[in-house]
């Protein structure tokens, strides 16, 4: 039944009703390959929407997320290896997302915390945290199962807890880039007070599109521990990204964003740091936006049991699998395979072909 859901979401299904509809259009041979048991008269029928809803509401959300994360991690690794171009440094973003439609009555909306790769987008881990303010408590459980040796982890100020950062560097042997906002007043004021005017711009990039022109410049500054440093453990470089944005018919806006990293200057240049920070912000478009727009996650009213989290896991599976295969437009890709259910098997790498008696 979970394989039916996985194939249906890869084909663009957005709701439990659409999961069942995908099964209705699937052939008997396809259902057999997915393990749907055959009737004594040898016909097969996909579970109804009510049955799928009950199953998703009762499934172990932690186990499902672990399975999806492990599957995507393996495919992501093999895709990088087969491309023949080794990534100089793996970067993973830790970011949260609310399931807006999951709130009912006095029950607050569900909130998920995920670890998502930059570049080839794949959600390697996901946990339910209850509310955004609980994210910091789940930082370690989210990343603990992952091999992070040599990996750079990006996150915002909400996760800039000294104990979490020390654990990340000391135990997981990882590096970090933490974006600092005004909700970290001490660190933010320390970074803003650095002599940025005396430091030359080290990297710039400009982009034009969607009715706006945007340019970003980056400066870095080494942090001297003997002079007090910054209020962050293992911080080696301070970073300032200055953004200018001009939308058609509007005045230009300017903003400076500060960050710190455990990477030394010889480990990552200004262009690398700028790409990592940009990649962290890009998770919103490369994953969350697709879940909300293409798969209508914000509009979903699924709220029973673990069903909201399970649907999010299947959306992660679909987005990650298609992105790893090179799909640029997920909406266009799912439309192309919607009326060809058998293609979902090949996309997910399912080669099992049981006999006509079923399993």
XYZ file of C-alpha atoms in Angstrom:
359
model
C 0.000 0.000 0.000
C 2.890 2.363 0.747
C 4.403 1.569 -2.652
C 1.086 2.494 -4.269
C 1.240 5.845 -2.462
C 4.859 6.386 -3.495
C 4.155 5.680 -7.163
C 1.016 7.819 -7.130
C 2.803 10.867 -5.672
C 5.654 10.501 -8.184
C 2.896 10.632 -10.798
C 1.588 13.900 -9.341
C -1.094 12.752 -6.862
C -1.770 15.497 -4.302
C -4.423 14.008 -2.012
C -5.514 10.684 -0.586
C -8.353 10.558 -3.120
C -5.847 10.995 -5.939
C -3.677 8.225 -4.483
C -6.632 5.848 -4.795
C -7.495 7.142 -8.282
C -3.965 6.348 -9.453
C -4.476 2.762 -8.307
C -7.778 2.535 -10.186
C -5.994 3.354 -13.448
C -3.098 0.985 -12.765
C -3.093 -2.319 -14.616
C -3.332 -5.682 -12.886
C 0.297 -6.403 -13.748
C 1.414 -3.116 -12.250
C -0.529 -3.769 -9.034
C 1.035 -7.230 -8.897
C 4.512 -5.711 -9.142
C 3.622 -3.491 -6.192
C 2.551 -6.468 -4.116
C -1.233 -6.039 -4.230
C -2.682 -9.443 -3.403
C -4.771 -11.175 -5.999
C -8.354 -12.314 -5.454
C -8.934 -16.076 -5.874
C -10.530 -15.190 -9.205
C -7.209 -13.510 -10.091
C -8.365 -9.896 -10.262
C -6.633 -7.220 -8.256
C -8.033 -4.036 -6.813
C -6.199 -1.053 -5.367
C -7.185 -0.119 -1.801
C -9.891 2.520 -1.497
C -9.249 6.093 -0.383
C -10.692 5.311 3.055
C -8.361 2.326 3.474
C -5.318 4.329 2.353
C -6.286 7.150 4.721
C -6.515 4.775 7.677
C -3.167 3.190 6.802
C -1.370 6.535 6.510
C -2.934 7.742 9.741
C -1.546 4.714 11.593
C 1.861 4.316 9.907
C 5.028 4.823 11.959
C 6.086 8.301 10.808
C 9.643 7.956 12.112
C 10.160 4.646 10.310
C 8.721 5.989 7.053
C 10.916 9.091 7.151
C 13.993 6.961 7.885
C 13.209 4.691 4.938
C 12.628 7.588 2.551
C 15.764 9.385 3.777
C 17.955 6.293 3.396
C 16.574 5.622 -0.087
C 17.204 9.200 -1.243
C 20.663 9.299 0.375
C 21.689 6.169 -1.545
C 20.343 7.449 -4.862
C 21.912 10.856 -4.286
C 25.310 9.268 -3.591
C 25.128 7.035 -6.666
C 24.046 9.943 -8.872
C 27.008 12.039 -7.763
C 29.393 9.133 -8.315
C 28.006 8.309 -11.760
C 28.275 11.959 -12.829
C 32.042 11.594 -12.563
C 32.449 14.993 -10.902
C 33.142 14.727 -7.206
C 31.519 17.486 -5.177
C 34.254 19.459 -3.429
C 32.149 19.839 -0.307
C 28.732 18.414 0.508
C 26.314 20.975 1.943
C 23.113 20.173 3.831
C 20.497 22.693 4.959
C 18.492 22.282 8.161
C 15.141 23.987 7.746
C 11.617 23.733 9.108
C 8.224 23.798 7.398
C 4.672 24.090 8.736
C 1.842 21.955 7.358
C -0.755 24.726 7.363
C -3.802 22.646 6.536
C -3.188 20.104 9.304
C -4.608 22.299 12.080
C -8.034 21.324 13.413
C -9.936 23.000 16.239
C -7.647 23.237 19.245
C -4.964 21.148 17.521
C -2.113 23.259 16.197
C -0.701 22.758 12.733
C 2.038 20.146 12.360
C 5.611 21.327 11.948
C 8.421 19.339 10.337
C 12.178 19.795 10.460
C 14.232 18.487 7.549
C 17.825 18.025 6.401
C 17.986 18.804 2.672
C 20.977 18.620 0.353
C 22.029 21.657 -1.656
C 22.401 21.287 -5.411
C 20.754 17.958 -6.199
C 17.852 18.388 -3.793
C 17.096 15.365 -1.604
C 15.570 15.265 1.876
C 17.867 12.965 3.835
C 16.022 13.170 7.160
C 12.785 14.546 8.547
C 11.235 14.697 12.022
C 8.027 16.135 13.402
C 8.681 18.823 16.004
C 5.183 19.954 16.951
C 5.865 23.706 16.689
C 8.567 25.947 15.246
C 9.804 26.851 18.733
C 10.620 23.169 19.333
C 13.015 22.917 16.393
C 16.176 23.384 18.470
C 15.390 20.319 20.615
C 15.188 18.149 17.510
C 18.375 19.412 15.846
C 20.519 16.559 17.189
C 17.955 13.733 16.673
C 17.481 14.899 13.078
C 21.181 14.836 12.184
C 22.394 12.022 14.456
C 21.756 9.162 11.946
C 23.561 10.958 9.098
C 27.242 10.653 8.202
C 28.312 14.294 8.373
C 32.098 13.953 8.438
C 33.427 16.791 6.280
C 29.915 18.024 5.459
C 28.929 21.684 5.819
C 25.574 22.201 7.544
C 23.706 25.473 6.989
C 20.999 26.796 9.316
C 19.530 30.054 10.575
C 19.742 31.753 13.963
C 16.980 29.622 15.492
C 19.384 26.663 15.587
C 22.380 28.657 16.711
C 22.499 26.994 20.118
C 26.041 26.575 21.452
C 25.461 23.001 22.620
C 24.141 21.985 19.189
C 27.012 23.654 17.363
C 29.630 22.086 19.617
C 28.027 18.649 19.118
C 27.971 19.158 15.353
C 31.682 19.988 15.187
C 33.043 17.716 17.928
C 30.864 14.607 17.535
C 29.753 14.661 13.893
C 33.039 16.172 12.590
C 31.065 18.587 10.436
C 31.370 22.268 9.608
C 28.616 24.850 9.779
C 27.472 28.143 8.280
C 24.966 29.894 10.534
C 22.948 32.892 9.325
C 22.596 35.359 12.193
C 19.558 37.598 12.581
C 18.441 40.089 15.201
C 16.908 37.361 17.355
C 20.552 36.664 18.304
C 21.251 40.245 19.472
C 24.721 39.733 20.951
C 26.174 37.839 18.004
C 24.374 40.111 15.512
C 25.737 43.274 17.126
C 29.244 41.775 17.256
C 29.124 40.939 13.558
C 27.663 44.307 12.569
C 30.403 46.104 14.538
C 33.258 44.528 12.580
C 35.208 46.934 10.301
C 33.368 45.974 7.115
C 34.048 49.359 5.500
C 37.769 48.591 5.516
C 37.313 45.187 3.832
C 37.147 44.958 0.055
C 34.339 43.106 -1.690
C 35.594 39.576 -2.373
C 32.854 38.167 -4.613
C 29.818 39.510 -6.463
C 26.996 37.989 -8.449
C 24.052 39.547 -10.292
C 20.861 37.988 -11.633
C 17.972 39.314 -13.702
C 14.577 37.666 -14.057
C 10.978 37.504 -12.858
C 10.680 41.258 -13.143
C 13.589 42.107 -10.874
C 17.324 42.648 -10.850
C 19.301 41.400 -7.875
C 22.970 41.637 -6.996
C 24.840 40.175 -4.033
C 28.315 40.915 -2.744
C 30.184 39.100 0.003
C 32.924 40.047 2.429
C 34.624 37.784 4.962
C 36.626 38.584 8.056
C 38.781 36.226 10.114
C 37.778 36.010 13.772
C 40.617 36.322 16.287
C 39.931 34.169 19.334
C 42.470 36.022 21.449
C 40.487 39.236 20.923
C 37.225 37.777 22.158
C 35.960 36.400 18.865
C 32.232 36.031 18.218
C 29.754 34.418 20.611
C 29.836 31.151 18.661
C 31.922 28.033 19.292
C 34.463 27.115 16.622
C 33.711 30.269 14.599
C 36.569 31.006 12.179
C 35.137 33.475 9.683
C 32.558 36.233 9.884
C 30.545 36.834 6.706
C 28.559 39.782 5.408
C 26.318 39.413 2.364
C 24.957 42.687 0.956
C 21.942 42.328 -1.301
C 20.457 44.884 -3.667
C 17.101 44.235 -5.307
C 15.288 46.364 -7.882
C 11.808 45.304 -8.962
C 10.182 46.873 -11.986
C 8.364 50.033 -10.978
C 9.723 50.032 -7.423
C 12.621 51.597 -5.592
C 15.785 49.617 -5.003
C 16.001 47.831 -1.643
C 19.213 47.025 0.194
C 19.891 44.522 2.968
C 22.932 43.194 4.801
C 22.899 39.637 6.138
C 25.495 38.315 8.569
C 26.729 34.781 9.128
C 29.529 32.860 10.836
C 31.252 29.636 9.840
C 33.665 27.097 11.259
C 35.388 26.913 7.875
C 38.778 28.565 7.508
C 39.645 30.758 4.551
C 41.738 27.984 2.974
C 38.810 25.539 3.203
C 36.186 27.679 1.470
C 36.595 30.817 -0.606
C 34.135 33.732 -0.764
C 32.417 32.261 -3.842
C 31.942 28.919 -2.057
C 30.492 30.616 1.024
C 28.188 32.771 -1.086
C 26.925 29.687 -2.940
C 26.277 27.833 0.338
C 24.319 30.737 1.832
C 22.372 31.180 -1.395
C 21.743 27.436 -1.477
C 20.267 27.528 2.030
C 17.796 30.207 0.985
C 17.157 28.245 -2.199
C 15.709 25.280 -0.272
C 12.533 27.326 0.003
C 12.145 27.280 -3.782
C 13.684 23.906 -4.597
C 11.676 21.926 -2.021
C 9.104 23.810 0.074
C 7.663 25.823 -2.807
C 7.235 22.689 -4.916
C 5.483 20.893 -2.059
C 3.086 23.818 -1.625
C 2.412 24.681 -5.267
C 2.881 21.497 -7.303
C 1.649 19.084 -4.612
C -0.738 21.530 -2.855
C 0.639 20.748 0.606
C -0.554 24.004 2.175
C -4.047 23.405 0.806
C -4.179 19.807 2.065
C -6.708 19.194 4.840
C -5.305 15.794 5.843
C -4.997 15.877 9.627
C -5.647 12.420 11.115
C -2.867 10.611 12.951
C 0.431 10.522 11.116
C -1.180 11.029 7.685
C 0.019 14.664 7.236
C 3.605 13.651 7.947
C 3.330 10.559 5.742
C 2.074 12.617 2.811
C 4.977 15.045 3.331
C 7.399 12.094 3.289
C 6.001 10.872 -0.042
C 6.284 14.385 -1.484
C 9.916 14.484 -0.371
C 10.415 11.110 -2.041
C 8.904 12.286 -5.323
C 10.774 15.601 -5.428
C 14.093 14.065 -4.442
C 13.848 11.179 -6.900
C 12.868 13.381 -9.827
C 15.482 16.032 -8.999
C 18.216 13.400 -8.744
C 17.169 12.120 -12.173
C 17.633 15.631 -13.554
C 14.085 17.005 -13.688
C 14.087 20.814 -13.609
C 10.313 21.306 -13.657
C 8.594 18.895 -11.267
C 5.077 19.967 -12.269
C 5.790 19.360 -15.959
C 7.455 16.031 -15.230
C 4.604 14.676 -13.110
C 2.093 15.735 -15.770
C 4.067 13.796 -18.361
C 3.841 10.532 -16.396
C 0.386 11.006 -14.841
C -1.395 8.979 -17.491
C 1.339 6.331 -17.694
C 1.311 4.708 -14.227
C 3.905 2.081 -15.182
C 6.577 4.777 -15.541
C 6.532 5.334 -11.786
C 8.060 1.863 -11.285
C 11.050 2.695 -13.470
C 11.512 6.103 -11.824
C 11.573 4.567 -8.344
C 13.811 1.720 -9.506
C 11.285 -1.019 -8.710
C 12.149 -4.150 -10.675
C 10.218 -6.743 -8.677
C 7.921 -8.788 -10.903
C 6.000 -11.384 -8.826
C 3.937 -14.075 -10.448
C 0.291 -13.474 -11.258
C -0.808 -15.100 -7.989
C 0.381 -12.036 -6.057
C 2.345 -11.984 -2.821
